[in-house]
């Protein structure tokens, strides 16, 4: 062993006093201290400023425990900063420190220094061995590990609970959608029947008076109510299909201007009935976008018919397109209706959320239309927004990328 | 006779610290070289160890199980041997403990205790130290378990997680991964610590990493079809050993049970409430250290007093119940199981009756 020449890994071995002032350089393969020399060089001079408080703690630890090992400090060598592992021991009111760039080198570095037959180093090595052996039994370390494991256990428990709850909720939601779908289908068929029979009665009555006026009014109520119920059911089916993730878009290149014109013309009769003027403001060139024409018209129809529903007579509704950035476009539907209080704007798109604004001519609303519109627009990668002022009017914006 | 031991247990409990103090002074008086070598820290350590010996002696007396004490001494001997502490130290310490008991406790109470100590001493002399390993070449997934453990021991938990993911994607049943990889490597980690091959830090790291990796499998476990059987599990273990009962709970979940794991630190009263609230058919209690047996016993007594829980079946499991096969009866449980598979079979049987 002694004949074998060991190469000394890079490291420093110095002796400092309790204030960190350098007393002696035993070995300094990096030349960290050798260039300075007016007698008051501090150990911390070779460190990055971030590591200095820790360095004083390190010296403090050596003072209280007589030995400290494995402290990582950032050593600054000119422009380079590297992480050193330091160990130290107290010898006769002074502190012997050694530091290596790689903690695994420490042992080898000490062996190398021992070959140089340095007694103090020998002592440090012995202490470190003992310290390492008893390290596992240090109470505070054990307590810390237990604390960490305790935290970890709590996290693991929480994660278990969360995953279980999530799985349960997913199952329940799936079940809810299934039930909703089933109920809606089972209700729709008889309702359509009622709706049609009411229609037959109305037609019969129009051919030859078979009802008194009161009776005829009842039959019309039956027809209107059943139509409304069918509409609710269709919306519910839409929502449950959308929420169970089965919203299938059949996207094709469509001229958005044409879609708008079609919806506007469909809504002209109810608008003129309420004496509301319905205008469009469209660019001359076609605006081609990849959309599902049927679903997109459903969205437009919802916004336009709402604008009419919630506006007083002798007001104006305008549907138009404004250019957005890049190829994005914004479709707007602007009315001069009663407006929506600010606190209720967030609820607008929530299924069945009731708001204080009422249709102006006793029209009915299912409370689902805007929720569906939002989902459809989002499925197209866009979003839907609203600006409103009570007494002035509302504008809905559909942004399509 | 557990009944006649009750007084002796009380005496032992009352004088534990006094006894440990006396044993420590006697030990260091007889072996002055120890103080030179280990100093005040060594004295403290000796005191702590003696408290441990007394704790185990107390538990052995409580449940009337010589095997529990012998097993502990065997474990302690292996642990010390691997740390280069001569086993004569342990032997001497127990001999001194015997003297201290004679000096401190009333005569009438000592005879049964001394019997445990004497038997323990002779078992220390006769028992061979065994080289334990939980990884067996013939086990399914042996190579994978080995690789998993090696990765964890070198701090590569991400790679270990990938290994498990690969196995799951390749169709290895999750139950097999639990049983042959997670469980066996956890046992092995414990054995490696006992043999001084790894540190406490390693042990905690491996456990924490395995918990994290297990949780990746949760979405698969919880999406399985469920029956209406309900199981609640809890643990009176220390932090490091909680993972075992969580694995068992997951096994029940995989068998279609609706399970709730309540953790280790829930006070008895909350636990009783939770068991009621979840309407559990079976409660599984895990005990890892024999020191916690009496806590489990008290908990069971409390649960038995609840009229609402008269149909609840209580199962216990963990290391002490492996060492002492009929221990579960002594603490008032309905059954004990040695493995997760057994636990499910026994639980099914219990609720059928």
XYZ file of C-alpha atoms in Angstrom:
754
model
C 0.000 0.000 0.000
C 2.675 2.459 0.999
C 4.712 1.758 -2.108
C 1.754 2.526 -4.289
C 1.812 6.125 -5.291
C -1.582 7.681 -4.887
C -2.620 10.610 -6.967
C -4.136 13.344 -4.853
C -7.546 14.453 -6.105
C -8.111 18.160 -6.260
C -9.142 19.729 -3.015
C -8.277 22.238 -0.368
C -7.190 21.686 3.221
C -6.894 24.747 5.433
C -6.905 25.726 9.079
C -9.032 28.691 10.154
C -9.878 30.313 13.482
C -13.413 30.743 14.824
C -13.898 33.968 12.894
C -13.111 32.165 9.663
C -9.683 33.834 9.317
C -7.171 31.674 7.502
C -4.368 30.414 9.739
C -2.621 27.893 7.550
C -2.871 26.394 4.092
C -2.126 22.681 4.145
C -3.094 22.020 0.582
C -4.745 24.155 -2.079
C -4.811 22.551 -5.491
C -6.950 25.340 -6.914
C -4.773 28.222 -5.795
C -7.756 29.839 -4.144
C -5.824 31.395 -1.301
C -2.191 31.369 -2.378
C -2.436 34.620 -4.306
C -3.620 36.653 -1.354
C -1.438 37.143 1.640
C -1.762 40.093 3.996
C -2.549 37.915 7.001
C -6.282 38.538 7.262
C -7.658 36.299 4.560
C -11.030 34.878 5.426
C -12.237 31.433 4.443
C -15.449 32.963 3.087
C -13.440 35.066 0.587
C -13.296 32.072 -1.703
C -17.073 31.572 -1.574
C -19.977 32.864 -3.582
C -21.866 35.453 -1.548
C -24.911 33.165 -1.386
C -22.917 30.543 0.468
C -21.409 32.847 3.081
C -24.197 32.631 5.713
C -24.148 28.857 5.343
C -20.366 28.880 5.735
C -20.705 30.611 9.109
C -23.279 28.024 10.156
C -20.799 25.380 9.126
C -18.083 26.874 11.321
C -20.642 27.191 14.121
C -21.488 23.503 13.739
C -17.827 22.554 14.009
C -17.690 24.629 17.181
C -20.659 22.952 18.804
C -20.172 19.386 17.559
C -16.380 19.349 17.134
C -16.934 17.971 13.670
C -19.139 18.610 10.645
C -19.103 16.907 7.325
C -20.694 16.989 3.925
C -21.570 20.707 3.831
C -22.066 21.933 0.283
C -20.852 25.445 -0.451
C -20.350 27.332 -3.703
C -16.698 28.122 -4.270
C -15.870 30.957 -6.612
C -12.635 30.640 -8.521
C -12.348 33.725 -10.669
C -15.200 33.357 -13.149
C -16.016 29.766 -12.313
C -18.396 28.776 -9.568
C -18.405 25.190 -8.429
C -20.107 23.250 -5.677
C -17.679 21.924 -3.069
C -18.332 19.484 -0.305
C -16.701 20.666 2.932
C -15.916 18.820 6.117
C -14.271 20.162 9.190
C -12.981 19.263 12.614
C -11.990 21.209 15.696
C -8.375 20.869 16.707
C -6.931 22.911 19.562
C -9.210 25.963 19.271
C -8.800 26.009 15.537
C -10.773 24.461 12.724
C -9.359 22.220 10.051
C -11.425 22.326 6.866
C -11.150 20.239 3.788
C -13.146 20.693 0.633
C -13.427 18.724 -2.603
C -15.423 19.313 -5.736
C -16.884 15.832 -5.576
C -18.063 14.383 -2.237
C -16.922 10.951 -3.389
C -13.403 12.320 -3.679
C -13.266 13.332 -0.020
C -12.130 9.944 1.188
C -9.485 9.684 -1.501
C -8.338 13.211 -0.863
C -7.920 12.441 2.818
C -6.025 9.267 1.987
C -3.755 11.281 -0.245
C -3.141 13.854 2.428
C -2.475 11.078 4.929
C 0.258 9.817 2.691
C 1.754 13.205 3.182
C 1.673 12.136 6.809
C -0.326 14.933 8.232
C -1.389 14.170 11.729
C -4.294 16.568 11.876
C -5.703 15.058 8.728
C -5.396 11.653 10.306
C -7.477 12.809 13.194
C -10.162 14.244 10.946
C -10.360 11.011 9.030
C -10.876 8.978 12.184
C -13.557 11.336 13.388
C -15.332 11.278 10.091
C -15.399 7.503 10.078
C -16.958 7.435 13.509
C -19.344 10.182 12.656
C -20.457 8.380 9.557
C -21.033 5.191 11.466
C -23.200 6.807 14.042
C -24.822 9.133 11.565
C -27.833 6.878 11.152
C -28.655 7.123 14.812
C -28.803 10.867 15.063
C -32.129 11.608 16.626
C -32.882 14.763 14.726
C -32.210 13.117 11.383
C -34.519 10.230 12.218
C -37.196 12.584 13.341
C -36.836 14.518 10.119
C -37.150 11.400 7.986
C -40.231 10.426 9.929
C -41.708 13.850 9.377
C -41.012 13.636 5.662
C -42.492 10.168 5.438
C -45.479 11.379 7.413
C -46.053 14.166 4.913
C -45.572 11.743 2.094
C -48.115 9.372 3.602
C -50.629 12.153 3.905
C -50.082 13.068 0.288
C -50.406 9.456 -0.781
C -53.660 9.124 1.189
C -54.991 12.300 -0.278
C -54.086 11.186 -3.770
C -55.786 7.862 -3.190
C -58.935 9.589 -1.963
C -58.918 12.043 -4.844
C -58.456 9.431 -7.523
C -61.202 7.329 -5.989
C -63.561 10.300 -5.807
C -62.746 11.294 -9.371
C -63.489 7.804 -10.626
C -66.786 7.843 -8.703
C -67.760 11.234 -10.059
C -66.955 10.198 -13.596
C -69.121 7.135 -13.190
C -71.972 9.204 -11.759
C -71.757 11.817 -14.479
C -71.822 9.131 -17.110
C -74.895 7.652 -15.452
C -76.556 11.050 -15.281
C -76.003 11.628 -18.993
C -77.340 8.193 -19.814
C -80.467 8.811 -17.753
C -80.978 12.224 -19.216
C -80.662 10.862 -22.723
C -83.049 8.040 -21.986
C -85.667 10.231 -20.298
C -85.512 12.740 -23.089
C -86.054 10.136 -25.790
C -88.904 8.535 -23.895
C -90.563 11.924 -23.381
C -90.045 13.226 -26.862
C -92.111 10.622 -28.667
C -95.367 11.070 -26.703
C -94.878 14.837 -26.704
C -94.548 14.954 -30.460
C -97.746 12.992 -30.608
C -99.565 15.530 -28.401
C -98.114 18.364 -30.453
C -99.324 16.837 -33.717
C -102.800 15.945 -32.410
C -103.209 19.518 -31.156
C -102.203 20.685 -34.624
C -104.820 18.356 -36.225
C -107.495 19.784 -33.947
C -106.536 23.331 -34.869
C -106.636 22.461 -38.555
C -110.023 20.755 -38.147
C -111.358 23.749 -36.284
C -110.151 26.110 -38.990
C -112.028 24.017 -41.619
C -115.265 23.857 -39.694
C -115.835 25.485 -36.332
C -115.884 22.667 -33.826
C -114.804 24.528 -30.663
C -116.070 27.448 -28.717
C -113.509 30.255 -28.549
C -112.436 29.229 -25.065
C -111.941 25.621 -26.135
C -109.957 26.687 -29.167
C -107.715 28.794 -26.937
C -107.063 25.720 -24.752
C -106.087 23.634 -27.764
C -103.652 26.349 -28.871
C -102.156 26.379 -25.388
C -101.713 22.620 -25.615
C -99.879 22.974 -28.884
C -97.640 25.840 -27.701
C -96.762 24.154 -24.422
C -95.972 20.866 -26.069
C -93.781 22.625 -28.644
C -91.941 24.341 -25.833
C -91.446 21.043 -24.019
C -90.073 19.389 -27.146
C -87.639 22.258 -27.451
C -86.475 21.820 -23.848
C -85.968 18.139 -24.454
C -83.989 18.751 -27.592
C -81.782 21.197 -25.753
C -81.330 18.746 -22.916
C -80.305 16.079 -25.361
C -77.833 18.506 -26.875
C -76.348 19.391 -23.499
C -76.051 15.797 -22.367
C -74.481 14.820 -25.671
C -72.040 17.707 -25.414
C -71.193 16.975 -21.781
C -70.661 13.289 -22.334
C -68.107 14.335 -24.904
C -70.035 13.157 -27.927
C -70.219 16.472 -29.750
C -69.372 15.533 -33.307
C -68.629 18.393 -35.650
C -69.038 17.903 -39.345
C -66.759 20.760 -40.374
C -66.679 22.049 -43.943
C -65.690 25.301 -45.619
C -68.680 27.608 -45.273
C -69.341 31.251 -46.091
C -70.126 32.763 -42.697
C -71.934 35.707 -44.358
C -74.379 33.327 -46.041
C -75.055 31.509 -42.756
C -75.791 34.827 -41.073
C -78.129 35.924 -43.845
C -80.065 32.682 -43.651
C -80.573 32.982 -39.885
C -81.518 36.651 -40.140
C -84.156 35.929 -42.736
C -85.565 33.120 -40.599
C -85.883 35.571 -37.712
C -87.454 38.360 -39.699
C -91.102 37.337 -39.077
C -90.911 37.405 -35.253
C -88.867 40.617 -35.440
C -91.361 42.445 -37.613
C -94.168 41.117 -35.438
C -92.585 43.019 -32.535
C -91.700 45.958 -34.772
C -87.981 45.434 -34.312
C -85.722 46.263 -37.240
C -83.234 43.501 -38.001
C -80.148 44.522 -40.033
C -76.914 42.936 -41.156
C -73.517 44.501 -41.602
C -71.428 42.123 -43.705
C -68.283 42.607 -45.795
C -68.593 42.228 -49.555
C -66.166 39.340 -49.842
C -67.160 35.890 -48.673
C -65.737 34.870 -45.274
C -64.781 31.227 -45.562
C -64.366 29.255 -42.325
C -64.339 25.572 -41.499
C -67.454 25.096 -39.378
C -70.277 22.654 -38.818
C -72.990 24.577 -40.675
C -75.934 23.050 -38.806
C -74.487 23.593 -35.325
C -73.130 26.996 -36.170
C -76.544 28.152 -37.361
C -77.966 26.852 -34.092
C -75.632 29.248 -32.267
C -76.479 32.207 -34.515
C -80.195 31.488 -34.252
C -79.959 31.396 -30.495
C -78.258 34.793 -30.295
C -80.499 36.491 -32.859
C -83.742 35.094 -31.447
C -82.638 36.077 -27.913
C -81.935 39.620 -29.110
C -85.482 39.814 -30.476
C -86.992 38.097 -27.455
C -85.477 40.495 -24.921
C -85.929 43.752 -26.920
C -88.821 46.221 -26.862
C -90.582 47.225 -30.036
C -89.181 49.997 -32.195
C -85.611 49.080 -31.426
C -82.836 47.813 -33.656
C -80.903 44.504 -33.806
C -77.762 44.316 -35.903
C -75.797 41.217 -36.869
C -72.392 41.729 -38.415
C -68.819 40.621 -38.802
C -65.727 42.549 -37.776
C -62.186 41.520 -38.652
C -60.022 40.193 -35.891
C -56.280 39.720 -35.896
C -54.776 37.365 -38.511
C -57.517 35.307 -40.048
C -59.702 35.375 -36.951
C -63.136 36.937 -37.200
C -65.662 38.244 -34.711
C -69.395 37.957 -35.314
C -71.508 40.307 -33.242
C -75.200 40.470 -32.422
C -76.091 43.871 -31.033
C -79.456 44.879 -29.618
C -81.006 47.912 -27.926
C -82.871 45.778 -25.443
C -83.150 45.907 -21.669
C -79.562 44.786 -20.990
C -78.230 42.379 -18.380
C -77.076 43.437 -14.896
C -73.302 43.044 -14.540
C -73.524 40.567 -11.668
C -75.497 38.154 -13.825
C -73.226 38.122 -16.861
C -71.219 35.134 -15.598
C -74.363 33.071 -15.072
C -75.604 33.609 -18.609
C -73.850 30.567 -20.010
C -74.629 28.219 -17.099
C -77.384 25.662 -17.851
C -80.729 26.603 -16.251
C -79.303 29.682 -14.541
C -82.083 32.217 -14.165
C -81.425 35.873 -14.827
C -83.608 38.844 -13.999
C -84.225 39.994 -17.605
C -87.547 38.759 -18.996
C -88.675 38.255 -22.595
C -90.724 41.305 -23.575
C -93.673 39.558 -25.231
C -94.174 36.537 -23.013
C -91.848 34.348 -25.102
C -90.471 31.242 -23.390
C -86.856 30.344 -22.714
C -85.435 26.927 -21.835
C -82.402 28.288 -20.007
C -80.132 26.032 -22.029
C -79.634 27.874 -25.311
C -76.598 29.953 -24.369
C -74.953 27.041 -22.547
C -75.240 24.998 -25.723
C -74.072 27.891 -27.903
C -70.980 28.320 -25.756
C -70.103 24.611 -25.955
C -70.512 24.581 -29.717
C -68.369 27.681 -30.223
C -65.717 26.251 -27.929
C -65.758 22.989 -29.845
C -64.866 25.099 -32.894
C -61.879 26.468 -30.983
C -63.495 29.854 -30.467
C -65.154 31.678 -27.602
C -68.246 33.679 -26.899
C -68.402 36.939 -24.951
C -70.962 39.513 -23.927
C -70.991 43.222 -23.183
C -74.096 44.742 -21.727
C -75.489 47.831 -20.089
C -78.874 47.871 -18.391
C -81.301 50.053 -20.313
C -78.941 50.481 -23.261
C -78.582 47.020 -24.771
C -76.359 43.968 -25.118
C -73.810 42.800 -27.660
C -72.741 39.171 -27.985
C -69.455 38.362 -29.713
C -68.451 35.069 -31.262
C -64.727 34.842 -31.914
C -63.688 32.232 -34.444
C -60.007 31.569 -35.051
C -51.742 -16.557 31.904
C -52.514 -13.115 30.572
C -54.868 -12.472 33.486
C -52.315 -13.018 36.199
C -49.797 -10.969 34.244
C -51.852 -7.846 34.403
C -50.329 -6.634 37.657
C -46.844 -7.392 36.494
C -47.418 -5.399 33.313
C -48.518 -2.425 35.367
C -45.468 -2.684 37.597
C -43.190 -2.934 34.616
C -44.789 0.035 32.941
C -44.561 2.126 36.091
C -40.886 1.381 36.656
C -39.697 1.334 33.055
C -37.576 4.477 33.168
C -36.172 3.690 36.563
C -35.234 0.223 35.326
C -33.608 1.550 32.154
C -31.614 4.064 34.187
C -30.417 1.344 36.547
C -29.506 -1.037 33.718
C -27.551 1.687 31.931
C -25.515 2.618 35.002
C -24.827 -1.013 35.823
C -23.811 -1.726 32.244
C -21.407 1.203 32.046
C -20.004 0.452 35.511
C -19.122 -3.052 34.431
C -17.777 -1.964 31.085
C -15.900 1.311 31.675
C -14.261 0.970 28.251
C -17.649 1.677 26.663
C -17.731 5.205 28.041
C -14.263 5.882 26.724
C -15.292 4.669 23.329
C -18.778 6.086 22.950
C -19.040 8.809 25.611
C -22.284 10.372 26.774
C -23.932 9.635 23.439
C -23.294 5.939 23.998
C -24.888 6.091 27.410
C -27.942 7.713 25.955
C -28.097 5.057 23.268
C -27.824 2.295 25.856
C -30.710 3.833 27.805
C -32.857 4.020 24.681
C -32.074 0.436 23.731
C -32.971 -0.733 27.210
C -36.300 1.059 26.984
C -36.871 -0.859 23.769
C -36.034 -4.188 25.415
C -38.444 -3.355 28.230
C -41.157 -2.290 25.791
C -40.957 -5.618 24.037
C -40.811 -7.498 27.300
C -43.946 -5.667 28.375
C -45.760 -6.511 25.136
C -44.709 -10.143 25.423
C -46.147 -10.256 28.948
C -49.294 -8.482 27.866
C -50.162 -10.986 25.187
C -48.412 -13.881 26.879
C -46.061 -14.626 24.050
C -42.506 -15.765 24.649
C -42.029 -15.930 20.895
C -42.606 -12.207 20.560
C -39.724 -11.459 22.925
C -37.411 -14.092 21.447
C -38.082 -12.825 17.977
C -37.279 -9.295 18.975
C -33.981 -10.346 20.558
C -33.060 -12.264 17.416
C -33.813 -9.214 15.311
C -31.824 -6.937 17.606
C -28.875 -9.308 17.513
C -28.734 -9.356 13.699
C -29.104 -5.602 13.590
C -26.255 -5.034 16.064
C -24.015 -7.657 14.523
C -24.138 -5.917 11.158
C -23.088 -2.718 12.876
C -20.023 -4.396 14.390
C -21.417 -4.353 17.881
C -20.528 -7.638 19.577
C -23.562 -9.699 20.426
C -22.152 -10.235 23.896
C -23.135 -6.601 24.511
C -26.774 -7.472 23.982
C -26.476 -10.611 26.051
C -24.784 -8.740 28.923
C -27.396 -6.054 28.772
C -30.234 -8.558 29.094
C -28.451 -10.299 31.987
C -28.146 -6.943 33.745
C -31.795 -6.257 32.936
C -32.660 -9.457 34.779
C -30.766 -8.292 37.857
C -32.347 -4.851 37.703
C -35.825 -6.366 37.583
C -35.053 -8.450 40.648
C -33.824 -5.367 42.500
C -36.612 -3.020 41.468
C -39.879 -4.886 41.195
C -41.756 -6.578 44.069
C -40.853 -10.260 44.404
C -44.351 -11.539 43.768
C -44.455 -9.908 40.378
C -41.065 -10.796 39.041
C -41.267 -14.543 38.571
C -43.238 -14.535 35.339
C -41.149 -11.688 33.905
C -37.927 -13.457 34.754
C -39.197 -16.480 32.933
C -39.544 -14.429 29.749
C -36.068 -13.007 30.232
C -34.468 -16.401 30.911
C -36.140 -17.993 27.940
C -35.081 -15.037 25.842
C -31.481 -15.420 26.931
C -31.366 -19.070 26.056
C -32.944 -18.379 22.690
C -30.231 -15.771 22.076
C -27.630 -18.440 22.674
C -29.285 -21.087 20.588
C -30.721 -19.240 17.658
C -28.594 -18.923 14.605
C -28.434 -15.626 12.832
C -30.058 -16.072 9.475
C -29.220 -14.328 6.294
C -32.599 -13.120 5.173
C -33.548 -12.081 1.700
C -37.070 -11.668 0.399
C -36.192 -11.821 -3.259
C -36.258 -15.394 -4.473
C -35.025 -16.451 -7.902
C -38.037 -18.709 -8.294
C -40.583 -15.965 -7.757
C -42.526 -14.550 -10.660
C -41.144 -11.152 -11.675
C -37.895 -11.813 -9.792
C -35.721 -10.035 -12.369
C -38.068 -7.089 -12.537
C -38.197 -6.781 -8.746
C -34.396 -6.865 -8.620
C -34.134 -4.182 -11.284
C -36.779 -2.061 -9.574
C -34.965 -2.246 -6.250
C -31.588 -1.467 -7.813
C -33.055 1.603 -9.481
C -34.570 2.859 -6.251
C -31.393 2.241 -4.285
C -29.461 4.305 -6.793
C -32.015 7.096 -6.497
C -33.536 6.673 -9.936
C -37.206 6.752 -9.131
C -38.255 8.004 -12.554
C -36.652 5.037 -14.238
C -38.288 2.775 -11.668
C -41.647 4.346 -12.508
C -41.012 3.755 -16.195
C -40.209 0.131 -15.519
C -43.573 -0.324 -13.801
C -45.392 1.556 -16.533
C -43.817 -0.667 -19.150
C -44.891 -3.780 -17.260
C -48.478 -2.551 -16.895
C -48.675 -1.610 -20.552
C -47.247 -5.002 -21.435
C -50.163 -6.644 -19.647
C -48.636 -7.642 -16.294
C -51.562 -7.682 -13.832
C -51.401 -4.862 -11.292
C -51.950 -7.361 -8.479
C -48.786 -9.199 -9.486
C -46.842 -5.957 -9.514
C -48.116 -5.186 -6.033
C -47.329 -8.590 -4.664
C -44.094 -9.482 -6.400
C -42.487 -6.107 -6.846
C -43.790 -3.494 -4.407
C -44.284 -5.760 -1.426
C -41.158 -7.864 -1.822
C -38.860 -4.943 -2.467
C -40.265 -3.162 0.593
C -39.473 -6.214 2.727
C -36.051 -6.411 1.152
C -35.357 -2.756 1.900
C -36.124 -3.457 5.572
C -33.802 -6.446 5.545
C -31.039 -4.434 3.904
C -31.294 -1.823 6.626
C -31.150 -4.502 9.293
C -27.998 -5.807 7.612
C -26.555 -2.284 7.604
C -26.313 -2.294 3.822
C -28.394 0.856 3.462
C -29.213 3.865 5.636
C -32.493 5.042 7.091
C -32.499 7.729 4.422
C -32.456 5.057 1.714
C -35.293 3.246 3.407
C -37.456 6.342 3.527
C -36.592 7.215 -0.047
C -37.564 3.785 -1.364
C -40.853 3.851 0.509
C -41.716 7.348 -0.651
C -40.836 6.509 -4.252
C -42.904 3.327 -4.219
C -45.904 5.222 -2.852
C -45.620 7.698 -5.676
C -45.292 4.966 -8.265
C -48.262 3.110 -6.777
C -50.373 6.209 -7.108
C -49.793 6.188 -10.871
C -51.752 2.959 -10.944
C -54.703 4.339 -8.971
C -56.733 5.471 -11.985
C -56.642 1.892 -13.249
C -57.504 0.409 -9.865
C -60.415 2.722 -9.158
C -62.068 2.400 -12.526
C -62.772 -1.288 -11.968
C -66.297 -2.587 -11.391
C -67.416 -2.441 -7.741
C -69.519 -4.746 -5.635
C -71.384 -3.590 -2.534
C -68.812 -4.927 -0.074
C -67.225 -2.194 1.970
C -63.901 -2.223 3.724
C -62.221 0.404 5.860
C -58.556 0.166 6.730
C -56.367 1.940 9.204
C -52.984 1.542 10.702
C -51.380 1.905 14.075
C -48.017 1.718 12.388
C -45.213 4.218 12.272
C -44.814 6.346 9.185
C -42.405 4.062 7.402
C -44.656 1.043 7.556
C -47.961 2.562 6.564
C -47.444 1.568 2.962
C -48.188 -2.097 3.713
C -51.800 -1.664 4.734
C -52.384 0.745 1.877
C -51.289 -2.016 -0.474
C -53.728 -4.415 1.173
C -56.511 -1.844 0.829
C -55.740 -1.456 -2.863
C -55.928 -5.233 -3.217
C -59.452 -5.174 -1.815
C -60.296 -2.370 -4.213
C -58.994 -4.472 -7.090
C -61.228 -7.300 -5.908
C -64.209 -5.019 -6.329
C -64.584 -3.888 -2.719
C -65.402 -0.299 -1.957
C -62.501 0.705 0.253
C -61.446 3.623 2.391
C -58.005 4.009 3.846
C -58.046 6.249 6.883
C -54.339 6.660 7.498
C -52.282 6.132 10.585
C -52.959 9.102 12.759
C -56.687 9.123 13.166
C -57.837 9.320 16.800
C -59.963 6.355 17.955
C -63.168 8.379 18.211
C -62.888 9.728 14.657
C -62.109 6.278 13.432
C -65.235 4.856 15.056
C -67.289 7.570 13.389
C -65.717 6.916 10.011
C -66.373 3.191 10.223
C -70.037 3.948 10.965
C -70.291 6.570 8.271
C -68.812 4.325 5.601
C -71.053 1.498 6.760
C -68.088 -0.851 6.638
C -68.463 -4.626 6.572
C -64.841 -5.156 7.450
C -62.263 -3.074 9.271
C -58.627 -3.979 8.678
C -56.097 -2.791 11.225
C -52.415 -2.946 10.534
C -49.860 -3.198 13.321
C -46.213 -3.228 12.353
C -44.347 -2.851 15.603
C -45.180 -5.167 18.468
C -45.085 -2.044 20.644
C -48.360 -0.989 19.127
C -50.258 -4.179 19.905
C -51.857 -2.774 23.017
C -53.039 0.268 21.115
C -54.749 -1.978 18.579
C -56.276 -3.962 21.421
C -57.741 -0.853 23.014
C -59.106 0.299 19.691
C -60.840 -3.026 19.131
C -62.346 -2.927 22.621
C -63.730 0.498 21.917
C -65.262 -0.559 18.620
C -66.849 -3.603 20.239
C -68.701 -1.365 22.671
C -70.583 0.284 19.816
C -74.017 -1.234 19.348
C -74.195 0.147 15.824
C -71.077 -1.779 14.844
C -72.119 -5.179 16.124
C -71.908 -6.701 12.650
C -68.501 -5.218 11.891
C -65.789 -7.807 11.280
C -62.343 -6.792 12.432
C -59.210 -8.175 10.846
C -55.664 -7.515 11.943
C -52.419 -7.982 10.124
C -48.762 -7.138 10.188
C -45.483 -8.408 11.484
C -46.436 -9.284 15.103
C -49.265 -11.493 13.870
C -46.853 -13.418 11.700
C -44.565 -14.042 14.648
C -47.358 -15.033 17.017
C -50.019 -16.888 15.014
C -52.847 -16.712 17.580
C -52.151 -13.153 18.675
C -55.273 -11.883 16.878
C -57.463 -13.846 19.262
C -55.793 -12.298 22.269
C -56.539 -8.781 21.174
C -60.153 -9.504 20.305
C -60.059 -9.468 16.501
C -62.125 -11.769 14.266
C -59.228 -12.947 12.134
C -55.757 -12.267 10.888
C -54.236 -12.744 7.482
C -50.682 -13.344 6.412
C -50.995 -11.937 2.929
C -53.258 -9.682 0.925
C -54.685 -12.650 -0.962
C -55.508 -14.451 2.286
C -56.990 -11.272 3.675
C -59.533 -11.060 0.863
C -60.484 -14.713 1.127
C -60.907 -14.459 4.893
C -62.846 -11.205 4.641
C -65.244 -12.778 2.159
C -65.751 -15.714 4.479
C -66.272 -13.475 7.503
C -69.047 -11.459 5.932
C -70.802 -14.520 4.539
C -71.328 -15.897 8.018
